[in-house]
Amino acid sequence: MNSLILRTVVPLLVSIMLVFSIFVLLRGHSLPGGGFIGGLIAASSLALYMIASGSQAVRKALVLHPMSIGGLGLLFAVFSGVPSYFSDVPYLTGLWYEPEFFHISLIATPVLFDLGVYLVVVGSITAIALALEEWH
Amino acid sequence: MTLTDWTVVLPVALALGGTALCAVFWWRPVIQSAIGIVITLLMLVSAGVLVCTVATEGPQTMAMSGWPGPFGIVFAVDLLGAGLAFVTALVGLLILIYNFGDQSSDYRRVGYTPLLLAMLAGVSGAFLTGDIFNLYVWFEVLIIGSFGLLILGGKKAQLDGAIKYATLNLLATTFFLIATGLLYGLTGTLNMADLASKVAAVDNRALVNVVAALYLLAFGMKAAAFPLFFWLPASYHTPKPGVSAVFAGLLTKVGVYALYRVFTLIFPASDTIFADLLIWIAGATILAGGLGAIAQTDIRRLVAFTVVGGIGYMLVGLALQSPLALTGGLFYIFHSMLISTALFLAVGIAGRLGGSYDIAKLGGLYRARPAFAMMFLVVLFAVAGVPPFSGFWPKVVLVQASLAADAPWLAGVILVGGFLTLVAVARAFAAAFWDNGEEEPPRATHYGDRVGALMLPTLVIIGLSVLMGLAAEPVVQLAGQAAAGLSDPSAYIEAVLGGSE
């Protein structure tokens, strides 16, 4: 869509939405939110960017292929269960490590799992959006 | 928690990790195939260790995230689940090797290996989980993978087959979900070991029977049992042989496995009205498969009907519920998983050599490729259950079990079904390999550069089939041990609920 207003506003909106998506991702640790919701917010910001500036701009901004991003996310989720092997507990058990920031340990397997979900959602939804946009 | 304990979850985790890695290398099909082969090899090893552990130490469990059963999701593996996971990994590995050999195919397309690994994750998860809702989730995972594989290539016939496949499968999963919801409302639990005792204690038997009927419908559709089998021959011949082979080998057997699990553990068929119904379904499936196979002119549809017939034999074992019958049924499941795969691969090679899948147009393959013709004949004999191949013994056991259960007509149906299959495959062989064909059409009688990879999977399966046929004693013993675990699930229930305290 070739609209000057949209093209001017979108970079600002996209950056706010991306920051907000990370806030929602981390907030999901103890409050409503999490990787899925955060991923959807990030994917919609990318879709907005695509509407304003075209699919090529989004591909360039992402650097990696969207499917690779989704794959990395799934890989994170699978690997978030691996530290439990070294702690002698069942697969995917939540583990928290030092140091803590404001009483919250960011180095934790649930955070890694949620980050994985976030990336899977961003990657797959963006791949679908790009495929629809580039359909001729 | 040693690495041996982790083999309960490793096949699924490895397959999911492999899917992820393949997605990371999205535009690199060669790297994807390499990842696929390494991952399925690792799955094979871990499932092999799991089978050994379960055979010696009894059922193994692992409560995900440390939430114990019946509240959390527990992976619970008995000999049946472990054995099936092992064969799943083996079939996955052989298919990937075949694809390496078949250069004309769509496998070099992006997306093939990740979808296959996702499907393998779903299939292994279904075999290993001990939670009925989790079983539903794994069904969904494998269905999503199979949808993708089915339409890979995007030909018109493929889309046509995929719509039939997708409609019936979505319907079946919906029934599965409704039944699971009702069951949860009745009992307040989803853990299969916990359900075993809770369902028996429910007063409202009518509602229990309704739930059981919904499960029978859902899994019967998945397993392609009579009268809900028409989607299978209508869709399995449309994709490339490497895809149909893995479908024929694994997917319907997941439905059969679910029937075995649900109708021995949760609704023992002897307690419900379904024992008689299952016997009729089993008999009708055998005959429908046999008669359907005779009527086909497309060799791929013909072998799809033999897969349907095979489902009937497995259901006979479940319907009779005696330890002997279960032993025969389980042996047949393992035999059929391997042989159906080999059959579809061999048909794929025949189609490549002959340039067609029409029996009338193939013709004269024996003269062009006598060695391949012999291999094909051996696979066909194995399917029909001719000794010394593996299909023979489970049928003998099932006939014995039918006679012991005072159902001589069922024994008759089993024998007639075997005869019909033999007639169908003999006719196909005579027409496709011995006849001269219509008028010597120009053929691509080349295998391509990688004959070894093309032939190896079928040869390996033939070898295993002969081994299982000649040294049937240990296989029957293992199947008997797995069957004993099904008829008396106390060890399984103890492992899930007792071990969690």
JSON list of C-alpha atoms in Angstrom, two decimals, chain A residues 65 67-75 78 81-86 88-94, chain B residues 1-3 6 9 13-14 16-21 23-27 62-67:
[
{"chain": "A", "resi": 65, "resn": "HIS", "atom": "CA", "xyz": [14.61, -16.95, 6.39]},
{"chain": "A", "resi": 67, "resn": "MET", "atom": "CA", "xyz": [11.34, -20.77, 8.51]},
{"chain": "A", "resi": 68, "resn": "SER", "atom": "CA", "xyz": [14.88, -20.77, 9.92]},
{"chain": "A", "resi": 69, "resn": "ILE", "atom": "CA", "xyz": [13.68, -18.50, 12.72]},
{"chain": "A", "resi": 70, "resn": "GLY", "atom": "CA", "xyz": [10.83, -20.91, 13.46]},
{"chain": "A", "resi": 71, "resn": "GLY", "atom": "CA", "xyz": [13.27, -23.83, 13.35]},
{"chain": "A", "resi": 72, "resn": "LEU", "atom": "CA", "xyz": [15.61, -22.11, 15.79]},
{"chain": "A", "resi": 73, "resn": "GLY", "atom": "CA", "xyz": [12.66, -21.57, 18.10]},
{"chain": "A", "resi": 74, "resn": "LEU", "atom": "CA", "xyz": [11.70, -25.25, 18.01]},
{"chain": "A", "resi": 75, "resn": "LEU", "atom": "CA", "xyz": [15.33, -26.13, 18.63]},
{"chain": "A", "resi": 78, "resn": "VAL", "atom": "CA", "xyz": [13.61, -29.00, 22.57]},
{"chain": "A", "resi": 81, "resn": "GLY", "atom": "CA", "xyz": [14.59, -29.89, 28.38]},
{"chain": "A", "resi": 82, "resn": "VAL", "atom": "CA", "xyz": [18.22, -30.94, 28.17]},
{"chain": "A", "resi": 83, "resn": "PRO", "atom": "CA", "xyz": [19.56, -29.22, 31.33]},
{"chain": "A", "resi": 84, "resn": "SER", "atom": "CA", "xyz": [17.20, -31.41, 33.37]},
{"chain": "A", "resi": 85, "resn": "TYR", "atom": "CA", "xyz": [19.38, -34.38, 32.39]},
{"chain": "A", "resi": 86, "resn": "PHE", "atom": "CA", "xyz": [22.34, -32.87, 34.23]},
{"chain": "A", "resi": 88, "resn": "ASP", "atom": "CA", "xyz": [18.88, -35.62, 37.39]},
{"chain": "A", "resi": 89, "resn": "VAL", "atom": "CA", "xyz": [15.20, -34.72, 36.95]},
{"chain": "A", "resi": 90, "resn": "PRO", "atom": "CA", "xyz": [12.67, -35.69, 34.23]},
{"chain": "A", "resi": 91, "resn": "TYR", "atom": "CA", "xyz": [12.69, -34.08, 30.78]},
{"chain": "A", "resi": 92, "resn": "LEU", "atom": "CA", "xyz": [11.50, -30.44, 30.60]},
{"chain": "A", "resi": 93, "resn": "THR", "atom": "CA", "xyz": [11.55, -29.86, 34.37]},
{"chain": "A", "resi": 94, "resn": "GLY", "atom": "CA", "xyz": [11.76, -26.13, 35.11]},
{"chain": "B", "resi": 1, "resn": "MET", "atom": "CA", "xyz": [17.89, -40.58, 35.67]},
{"chain": "B", "resi": 2, "resn": "THR", "atom": "CA", "xyz": [20.46, -42.20, 33.46]},
{"chain": "B", "resi": 3, "resn": "LEU", "atom": "CA", "xyz": [20.55, -42.02, 29.70]},
{"chain": "B", "resi": 6, "resn": "TRP", "atom": "CA", "xyz": [15.77, -41.03, 29.06]},
{"chain": "B", "resi": 9, "resn": "VAL", "atom": "CA", "xyz": [11.39, -39.66, 25.70]},
{"chain": "B", "resi": 13, "resn": "ALA", "atom": "CA", "xyz": [12.74, -35.38, 21.42]},
{"chain": "B", "resi": 14, "resn": "LEU", "atom": "CA", "xyz": [15.23, -36.42, 18.72]},
{"chain": "B", "resi": 16, "resn": "LEU", "atom": "CA", "xyz": [11.39, -32.90, 17.08]},
{"chain": "B", "resi": 17, "resn": "GLY", "atom": "CA", "xyz": [14.96, -31.60, 17.31]},
{"chain": "B", "resi": 18, "resn": "GLY", "atom": "CA", "xyz": [15.63, -32.99, 13.83]},
{"chain": "B", "resi": 19, "resn": "THR", "atom": "CA", "xyz": [12.55, -31.21, 12.49]},
{"chain": "B", "resi": 20, "resn": "ALA", "atom": "CA", "xyz": [13.84, -27.99, 14.02]},
{"chain": "B", "resi": 21, "resn": "LEU", "atom": "CA", "xyz": [17.33, -28.42, 12.54]},
{"chain": "B", "resi": 23, "resn": "ALA", "atom": "CA", "xyz": [13.76, -25.97, 9.37]},
{"chain": "B", "resi": 24, "resn": "VAL", "atom": "CA", "xyz": [16.86, -23.97, 10.24]},
{"chain": "B", "resi": 25, "resn": "PHE", "atom": "CA", "xyz": [18.50, -25.22, 7.03]},
{"chain": "B", "resi": 26, "resn": "TRP", "atom": "CA", "xyz": [15.30, -24.53, 5.12]},
{"chain": "B", "resi": 27, "resn": "TRP", "atom": "CA", "xyz": [16.71, -24.09, 1.61]},
{"chain": "B", "resi": 62, "resn": "MET", "atom": "CA", "xyz": [8.85, -40.67, 32.76]},
{"chain": "B", "resi": 63, "resn": "ALA", "atom": "CA", "xyz": [6.68, -37.87, 34.15]},
{"chain": "B", "resi": 64, "resn": "MET", "atom": "CA", "xyz": [7.21, -34.76, 32.01]},
{"chain": "B", "resi": 65, "resn": "SER", "atom": "CA", "xyz": [8.51, -31.77, 33.98]},
{"chain": "B", "resi": 66, "resn": "GLY", "atom": "CA", "xyz": [8.42, -33.92, 37.10]},
{"chain": "B", "resi": 67, "resn": "TRP", "atom": "CA", "xyz": [4.62, -33.61, 37.45]}
]
